[in-house]
């Protein structure tokens, strides 16, 4: 869904879907929300009941591999693209969007994000309330 009026929904926050079972994701998404313009980002754990039902354009698999930012217009950004868009809500951080759009920087930043995302449970562990059934938390 794309808004016909470019200013429509601009007062609504973007929704940042993150993995609430991951300490790294909890801390990182909270830090990102603090860096963004106040009120521009609403964090939601995609594991919570009903959250993914509200966003049919986002799959569980995409949320498990990267954070997802659903903007008020319905546009979805994933991974590093989501982080850059969240940062760009601040005037003084909009330069990040231009750096990210440069092909070499984007490839490197997306690769780095993917490596960290795949190893996030190894970096900081799983939240105790949810067991690590997938085995991604164990260091092999």
Short mmCIF file of N, CA and C in Angstrom, two decimals:
data_model
loop_
_atom_site.label_atom_id
_atom_site.label_comp_id
_atom_site.label_asym_id
_atom_site.label_seq_id
_atom_site.Cartn_x
_atom_site.Cartn_y
_atom_site.Cartn_z
N UNK A 1 0.84 -1.16 0.00
CA UNK A 1 0.00 0.00 0.00
C UNK A 1 0.89 1.23 0.00
N UNK A 2 0.67 2.11 -0.95
CA UNK A 2 1.45 3.33 -1.06
C UNK A 2 0.49 4.51 -0.96
N UNK A 3 0.81 5.46 -0.12
CA UNK A 3 -0.05 6.63 0.08
C UNK A 3 -0.02 7.50 -1.16
N UNK A 4 -1.18 8.03 -1.55
CA UNK A 4 -1.23 8.90 -2.72
C UNK A 4 -0.71 10.29 -2.39
N UNK A 5 -0.92 10.75 -1.18
CA UNK A 5 -0.42 12.05 -0.73
C UNK A 5 0.93 11.81 -0.07
N UNK A 6 2.02 12.44 -0.57
CA UNK A 6 3.34 12.18 0.02
C UNK A 6 3.44 12.57 1.49
N UNK A 7 2.60 13.48 1.96
CA UNK A 7 2.64 13.88 3.36
C UNK A 7 1.71 13.05 4.24
N UNK A 8 0.89 12.20 3.62
CA UNK A 8 -0.03 11.37 4.38
C UNK A 8 0.75 10.40 5.25
N UNK A 9 0.35 10.29 6.50
CA UNK A 9 0.99 9.34 7.41
C UNK A 9 2.30 9.80 7.98
N UNK A 10 2.73 11.03 7.69
CA UNK A 10 4.03 11.46 8.16
C UNK A 10 4.07 11.65 9.67
N UNK A 11 2.93 11.80 10.31
CA UNK A 11 2.91 11.91 11.75
C UNK A 11 2.85 10.55 12.43
N UNK A 12 2.61 9.52 11.65
CA UNK A 12 2.58 8.17 12.19
C UNK A 12 4.02 7.65 12.28
N UNK A 13 4.30 6.86 13.30
CA UNK A 13 5.66 6.31 13.39
C UNK A 13 5.86 5.15 12.42
N UNK A 14 7.08 4.93 12.03
CA UNK A 14 7.44 3.72 11.31
C UNK A 14 7.50 2.61 12.35
N UNK A 15 7.22 1.39 11.93
CA UNK A 15 7.25 0.24 12.84
C UNK A 15 8.53 -0.53 12.59
N UNK A 16 9.32 -0.71 13.63
CA UNK A 16 10.55 -1.47 13.55
C UNK A 16 10.30 -2.84 14.16
N UNK A 17 10.29 -3.87 13.31
CA UNK A 17 10.11 -5.24 13.79
C UNK A 17 11.49 -5.83 14.08
N UNK A 18 11.64 -6.35 15.28
CA UNK A 18 12.92 -6.92 15.70
C UNK A 18 12.68 -8.25 16.40
N UNK A 19 13.75 -9.01 16.62
CA UNK A 19 13.67 -10.31 17.28
C UNK A 19 13.79 -10.11 18.78
N UNK A 20 12.67 -10.18 19.47
CA UNK A 20 12.64 -9.96 20.91
C UNK A 20 13.23 -11.10 21.71
N UNK A 21 13.59 -12.21 21.04
CA UNK A 21 14.22 -13.32 21.76
C UNK A 21 15.74 -13.19 21.76
N UNK A 22 16.24 -12.14 21.16
CA UNK A 22 17.68 -11.95 20.99
C UNK A 22 18.14 -10.70 21.74
N UNK A 23 19.09 -10.86 22.64
CA UNK A 23 19.60 -9.71 23.40
C UNK A 23 20.22 -8.66 22.48
N UNK A 24 20.98 -9.12 21.51
CA UNK A 24 21.63 -8.21 20.57
C UNK A 24 20.58 -7.35 19.86
N UNK A 25 19.49 -7.99 19.43
CA UNK A 25 18.41 -7.29 18.72
C UNK A 25 17.66 -6.34 19.64
N UNK A 26 17.43 -6.75 20.87
CA UNK A 26 16.74 -5.88 21.82
C UNK A 26 17.54 -4.60 22.05
N UNK A 27 18.82 -4.76 22.32
CA UNK A 27 19.68 -3.61 22.61
C UNK A 27 19.87 -2.75 21.36
N UNK A 28 20.14 -3.41 20.23
CA UNK A 28 20.37 -2.67 18.99
C UNK A 28 19.15 -1.89 18.52
N UNK A 29 17.97 -2.51 18.60
CA UNK A 29 16.75 -1.81 18.15
C UNK A 29 16.41 -0.65 19.09
N UNK A 30 16.66 -0.83 20.38
CA UNK A 30 16.41 0.26 21.34
C UNK A 30 17.36 1.43 21.06
N UNK A 31 18.60 1.12 20.79
CA UNK A 31 19.59 2.17 20.48
C UNK A 31 19.21 2.89 19.19
N UNK A 32 18.80 2.14 18.19
CA UNK A 32 18.39 2.74 16.92
C UNK A 32 17.18 3.66 17.11
N UNK A 33 16.22 3.22 17.90
CA UNK A 33 15.03 4.05 18.17
C UNK A 33 15.41 5.34 18.90
N UNK A 34 16.41 5.25 19.80
CA UNK A 34 16.86 6.47 20.50
C UNK A 34 17.58 7.43 19.56
N UNK A 35 18.30 6.89 18.59
CA UNK A 35 19.01 7.74 17.63
C UNK A 35 18.07 8.40 16.63
N UNK A 36 16.95 7.75 16.35
CA UNK A 36 15.97 8.29 15.41
C UNK A 36 15.26 9.48 16.03
N UNK A 37 14.58 10.24 15.20
CA UNK A 37 13.80 11.38 15.68
C UNK A 37 12.76 10.88 16.68
N UNK A 38 12.61 11.52 17.82
CA UNK A 38 11.63 11.08 18.82
C UNK A 38 10.24 10.92 18.22
N UNK A 39 9.64 9.78 18.49
CA UNK A 39 8.29 9.50 18.01
C UNK A 39 8.22 8.96 16.59
N UNK A 40 9.36 8.85 15.92
CA UNK A 40 9.33 8.40 14.52
C UNK A 40 9.42 6.89 14.37
N UNK A 41 9.83 6.19 15.42
CA UNK A 41 10.00 4.74 15.36
C UNK A 41 9.27 4.09 16.52
N UNK A 42 8.49 3.07 16.21
CA UNK A 42 7.85 2.25 17.25
C UNK A 42 8.39 0.83 17.12
N UNK A 43 9.05 0.37 18.14
CA UNK A 43 9.63 -0.98 18.14
C UNK A 43 8.57 -2.01 18.49
N UNK A 44 8.58 -3.14 17.77
CA UNK A 44 7.69 -4.24 18.08
C UNK A 44 8.40 -5.56 17.85
N UNK A 45 8.29 -6.44 18.83
CA UNK A 45 8.85 -7.78 18.73
C UNK A 45 7.96 -8.58 17.79
N UNK A 46 8.52 -9.09 16.71
CA UNK A 46 7.70 -9.80 15.74
C UNK A 46 7.18 -11.13 16.26
N UNK A 47 7.71 -11.59 17.40
CA UNK A 47 7.23 -12.84 18.01
C UNK A 47 5.92 -12.65 18.79
N UNK A 48 5.61 -11.42 19.14
CA UNK A 48 4.39 -11.15 19.92
C UNK A 48 3.16 -11.51 19.09
N UNK A 49 2.15 -12.10 19.74
CA UNK A 49 0.94 -12.50 19.01
C UNK A 49 0.29 -11.33 18.27
N UNK A 50 -0.05 -11.58 17.01
CA UNK A 50 -0.76 -10.61 16.19
C UNK A 50 0.09 -9.59 15.48
N UNK A 51 1.36 -9.48 15.84
CA UNK A 51 2.20 -8.44 15.22
C UNK A 51 2.35 -8.68 13.72
N UNK A 52 2.75 -9.88 13.33
CA UNK A 52 2.95 -10.14 11.91
C UNK A 52 1.64 -10.13 11.13
N UNK A 53 0.52 -10.41 11.80
CA UNK A 53 -0.78 -10.36 11.13
C UNK A 53 -1.09 -8.96 10.63
N UNK A 54 -0.56 -7.94 11.30
CA UNK A 54 -0.81 -6.54 10.92
C UNK A 54 -0.03 -6.12 9.69
N UNK A 55 0.99 -6.91 9.33
CA UNK A 55 1.88 -6.52 8.23
C UNK A 55 2.03 -7.67 7.23
N UNK A 56 1.04 -7.87 6.37
CA UNK A 56 1.09 -9.00 5.44
C UNK A 56 2.25 -8.92 4.43
N UNK A 57 2.83 -7.74 4.26
CA UNK A 57 3.94 -7.58 3.33
C UNK A 57 5.26 -8.08 3.92
N UNK A 58 5.25 -8.49 5.20
CA UNK A 58 6.46 -8.97 5.87
C UNK A 58 6.25 -10.42 6.28
N UNK A 59 7.25 -11.25 6.03
CA UNK A 59 7.16 -12.66 6.41
C UNK A 59 7.96 -12.93 7.68
N UNK A 60 7.62 -14.03 8.34
CA UNK A 60 8.38 -14.46 9.51
C UNK A 60 9.83 -14.70 9.12
N UNK A 61 10.05 -15.32 7.96
CA UNK A 61 11.42 -15.61 7.51
C UNK A 61 12.23 -14.33 7.33
N UNK A 62 11.61 -13.29 6.77
CA UNK A 62 12.35 -12.04 6.58
C UNK A 62 12.68 -11.41 7.92
N UNK A 63 11.77 -11.53 8.90
CA UNK A 63 12.02 -10.99 10.23
C UNK A 63 13.10 -11.77 10.97
N UNK A 64 13.18 -13.06 10.71
CA UNK A 64 14.20 -13.88 11.38
C UNK A 64 15.58 -13.60 10.84
N UNK A 65 15.65 -13.12 9.59
CA UNK A 65 16.97 -12.87 9.01
C UNK A 65 17.43 -11.43 9.15
N UNK A 66 16.49 -10.48 9.38
CA UNK A 66 16.88 -9.07 9.49
C UNK A 66 15.73 -8.27 10.10
N UNK A 67 16.08 -7.16 10.75
CA UNK A 67 15.01 -6.29 11.25
C UNK A 67 14.30 -5.68 10.05
N UNK A 68 13.03 -5.35 10.25
CA UNK A 68 12.20 -4.80 9.19
C UNK A 68 11.64 -3.47 9.65
N UNK A 69 11.70 -2.47 8.78
CA UNK A 69 11.13 -1.17 9.08
C UNK A 69 9.97 -0.94 8.12
N UNK A 70 8.76 -0.86 8.68
CA UNK A 70 7.58 -0.59 7.87
C UNK A 70 7.26 0.88 8.03
N UNK A 71 7.43 1.63 6.95
CA UNK A 71 7.21 3.07 7.00
C UNK A 71 5.72 3.37 6.87
N UNK A 72 5.28 4.56 7.29
CA UNK A 72 3.86 4.89 7.25
C UNK A 72 3.22 4.74 5.87
N UNK A 73 4.02 4.85 4.82
CA UNK A 73 3.51 4.69 3.45
C UNK A 73 3.31 3.23 3.08
N UNK A 74 3.81 2.30 3.93
CA UNK A 74 3.72 0.87 3.64
C UNK A 74 4.99 0.31 3.04
N UNK A 75 5.93 1.17 2.69
CA UNK A 75 7.21 0.72 2.15
C UNK A 75 7.98 0.01 3.26
N UNK A 76 8.63 -1.10 2.92
CA UNK A 76 9.39 -1.89 3.89
C UNK A 76 10.87 -1.82 3.54
N UNK A 77 11.68 -1.55 4.54
CA UNK A 77 13.13 -1.61 4.41
C UNK A 77 13.62 -2.70 5.35
N UNK A 78 14.65 -3.39 4.93
CA UNK A 78 15.14 -4.54 5.69
C UNK A 78 16.61 -4.38 6.03
N UNK A 79 17.00 -4.92 7.19
CA UNK A 79 18.40 -4.96 7.57
C UNK A 79 19.04 -3.59 7.67
N UNK A 80 20.19 -3.45 7.00
CA UNK A 80 20.91 -2.18 7.06
C UNK A 80 20.09 -1.06 6.44
N UNK A 81 19.30 -1.37 5.43
CA UNK A 81 18.41 -0.36 4.82
C UNK A 81 17.43 0.18 5.84
N UNK A 82 16.93 -0.69 6.73
CA UNK A 82 16.02 -0.26 7.80
C UNK A 82 16.74 0.66 8.77
N UNK A 83 17.96 0.30 9.13
CA UNK A 83 18.74 1.13 10.06
C UNK A 83 19.01 2.50 9.47
N UNK A 84 19.37 2.54 8.21
CA UNK A 84 19.68 3.81 7.54
C UNK A 84 18.44 4.70 7.48
N UNK A 85 17.29 4.12 7.13
CA UNK A 85 16.06 4.91 7.06
C UNK A 85 15.66 5.44 8.44
N UNK A 86 15.86 4.64 9.47
CA UNK A 86 15.56 5.09 10.83
C UNK A 86 16.47 6.25 11.21
N UNK A 87 17.76 6.14 10.90
CA UNK A 87 18.69 7.22 11.20
C UNK A 87 18.36 8.48 10.42
N UNK A 88 17.89 8.31 9.18
CA UNK A 88 17.60 9.45 8.31
C UNK A 88 16.38 10.26 8.77
N UNK A 89 15.70 9.81 9.81
CA UNK A 89 14.61 10.62 10.36
C UNK A 89 15.16 11.85 11.06
N UNK A 90 16.43 11.84 11.39
CA UNK A 90 17.12 13.00 11.96
C UNK A 90 17.79 13.77 10.83
N UNK A 91 17.58 15.06 10.78
CA UNK A 91 18.17 15.88 9.71
C UNK A 91 19.69 15.70 9.69
N UNK A 92 20.31 15.71 10.85
CA UNK A 92 21.77 15.65 10.91
C UNK A 92 22.33 14.26 10.59
N UNK A 93 21.44 13.26 10.39
CA UNK A 93 21.91 11.92 10.00
C UNK A 93 21.45 11.51 8.60
N UNK A 94 20.86 12.42 7.87
CA UNK A 94 20.38 12.07 6.52
C UNK A 94 21.51 11.72 5.57
N UNK A 95 22.71 12.17 5.86
CA UNK A 95 23.86 11.84 5.03
C UNK A 95 24.04 10.33 4.94
N UNK A 96 23.62 9.59 5.98
CA UNK A 96 23.78 8.13 5.99
C UNK A 96 23.05 7.49 4.81
N UNK A 97 21.90 8.06 4.45
CA UNK A 97 21.13 7.52 3.32
C UNK A 97 21.95 7.62 2.03
N UNK A 98 22.63 8.75 1.83
CA UNK A 98 23.41 8.93 0.60
C UNK A 98 24.63 8.02 0.58
N UNK A 99 25.27 7.85 1.71
CA UNK A 99 26.41 6.94 1.79
C UNK A 99 25.96 5.51 1.48
N UNK A 100 24.84 5.11 2.08
CA UNK A 100 24.33 3.75 1.89
C UNK A 100 23.93 3.50 0.43
N UNK A 101 23.43 4.48 -0.24
CA UNK A 101 22.99 4.30 -1.63
C UNK A 101 24.16 4.14 -2.61
N UNK A 102 25.36 4.51 -2.20
CA UNK A 102 26.52 4.31 -3.06
C UNK A 102 26.80 2.81 -3.14
N UNK A 103 26.89 2.29 -4.36
CA UNK A 103 26.97 0.84 -4.58
C UNK A 103 28.04 0.13 -3.73
N UNK A 104 29.28 0.59 -3.70
CA UNK A 104 30.27 -0.16 -2.91
C UNK A 104 29.93 -0.17 -1.42
N UNK A 105 29.51 0.96 -0.91
CA UNK A 105 29.19 1.04 0.53
C UNK A 105 28.01 0.13 0.85
N UNK A 106 27.00 0.14 0.00
CA UNK A 106 25.81 -0.68 0.25
C UNK A 106 26.16 -2.16 0.30
N UNK A 107 26.97 -2.62 -0.65
CA UNK A 107 27.36 -4.04 -0.68
C UNK A 107 28.10 -4.43 0.60
N UNK A 108 29.03 -3.60 1.01
CA UNK A 108 29.82 -3.90 2.21
C UNK A 108 28.94 -3.86 3.46
N UNK A 109 28.12 -2.83 3.59
CA UNK A 109 27.26 -2.69 4.77
C UNK A 109 26.21 -3.80 4.84
N UNK A 110 25.63 -4.17 3.70
CA UNK A 110 24.65 -5.27 3.69
C UNK A 110 25.32 -6.59 4.07
N UNK A 111 26.53 -6.83 3.56
CA UNK A 111 27.26 -8.05 3.89
C UNK A 111 27.57 -8.08 5.38
N UNK A 112 28.06 -6.99 5.91
CA UNK A 112 28.39 -6.91 7.34
C UNK A 112 27.15 -7.14 8.19
N UNK A 113 26.04 -6.52 7.82
CA UNK A 113 24.79 -6.73 8.56
C UNK A 113 24.39 -8.20 8.54
N UNK A 114 24.47 -8.83 7.38
CA UNK A 114 24.08 -10.25 7.25
C UNK A 114 24.95 -11.15 8.13
N UNK A 115 26.25 -10.89 8.17
CA UNK A 115 27.15 -11.68 9.02
C UNK A 115 26.78 -11.52 10.49
N UNK A 116 26.56 -10.30 10.91
CA UNK A 116 26.19 -10.05 12.31
C UNK A 116 24.83 -10.68 12.62
N UNK A 117 23.87 -10.53 11.72
CA UNK A 117 22.52 -11.08 11.94
C UNK A 117 22.56 -12.60 12.09
N UNK A 118 23.36 -13.26 11.27
CA UNK A 118 23.46 -14.72 11.35
C UNK A 118 24.09 -15.18 12.66
N UNK A 119 24.91 -14.35 13.25
CA UNK A 119 25.65 -14.73 14.46
C UNK A 119 25.19 -13.98 15.70
N UNK A 120 24.03 -13.33 15.64
CA UNK A 120 23.59 -12.46 16.73
C UNK A 120 23.43 -13.19 18.05
N UNK A 121 22.96 -14.42 18.03
CA UNK A 121 22.78 -15.16 19.29
C UNK A 121 24.12 -15.57 19.88
N UNK A 122 25.08 -15.80 19.03
CA UNK A 122 26.42 -16.12 19.52
C UNK A 122 27.07 -14.90 20.16
N UNK A 123 26.77 -13.73 19.64
CA UNK A 123 27.38 -12.50 20.13
C UNK A 123 26.91 -12.14 21.54
N UNK A 124 25.60 -12.26 21.77
CA UNK A 124 25.08 -11.82 23.07
C UNK A 124 24.13 -12.82 23.71
N UNK A 125 23.82 -13.89 23.04
CA UNK A 125 22.97 -14.90 23.64
C UNK A 125 21.49 -14.69 23.40
N UNK A 126 20.79 -15.69 23.81
CA UNK A 126 19.34 -15.73 23.68
C UNK A 126 18.73 -15.27 24.99
N UNK A 127 17.57 -14.66 24.92
CA UNK A 127 16.86 -14.26 26.13
C UNK A 127 16.41 -15.54 26.83
N UNK A 128 16.60 -15.62 28.14
CA UNK A 128 16.34 -16.85 28.89
C UNK A 128 14.90 -17.35 28.80
N UNK A 129 13.95 -16.45 28.63
CA UNK A 129 12.55 -16.87 28.64
C UNK A 129 12.17 -17.72 27.43
N UNK A 130 12.99 -17.68 26.38
CA UNK A 130 12.69 -18.46 25.19
C UNK A 130 13.87 -19.36 24.89
N UNK A 131 13.65 -20.68 24.83
CA UNK A 131 14.76 -21.58 24.54
C UNK A 131 15.23 -21.42 23.09
N UNK A 132 16.46 -21.72 22.87
CA UNK A 132 17.04 -21.64 21.52
C UNK A 132 16.81 -22.98 20.84
N UNK A 133 15.69 -23.11 20.16
CA UNK A 133 15.33 -24.36 19.52
C UNK A 133 16.06 -24.58 18.21
N UNK A 134 16.43 -23.48 17.55
CA UNK A 134 17.06 -23.61 16.23
C UNK A 134 18.52 -24.03 16.33
N UNK A 135 19.15 -23.86 17.49
CA UNK A 135 20.54 -24.20 17.65
C UNK A 135 21.49 -23.08 17.24
N UNK A 136 20.96 -21.94 16.84
CA UNK A 136 21.83 -20.85 16.40
C UNK A 136 22.61 -20.23 17.55
N UNK A 137 22.19 -20.47 18.79
CA UNK A 137 22.87 -19.88 19.95
C UNK A 137 24.16 -20.62 20.30
N UNK A 138 24.22 -21.88 19.93
CA UNK A 138 25.38 -22.67 20.31
C UNK A 138 26.58 -22.33 19.43
N UNK A 139 27.72 -22.20 20.06
CA UNK A 139 28.95 -22.01 19.32
C UNK A 139 29.47 -23.38 18.97
N UNK A 140 29.71 -23.63 17.68
CA UNK A 140 30.13 -24.95 17.22
C UNK A 140 31.63 -25.07 17.26
#
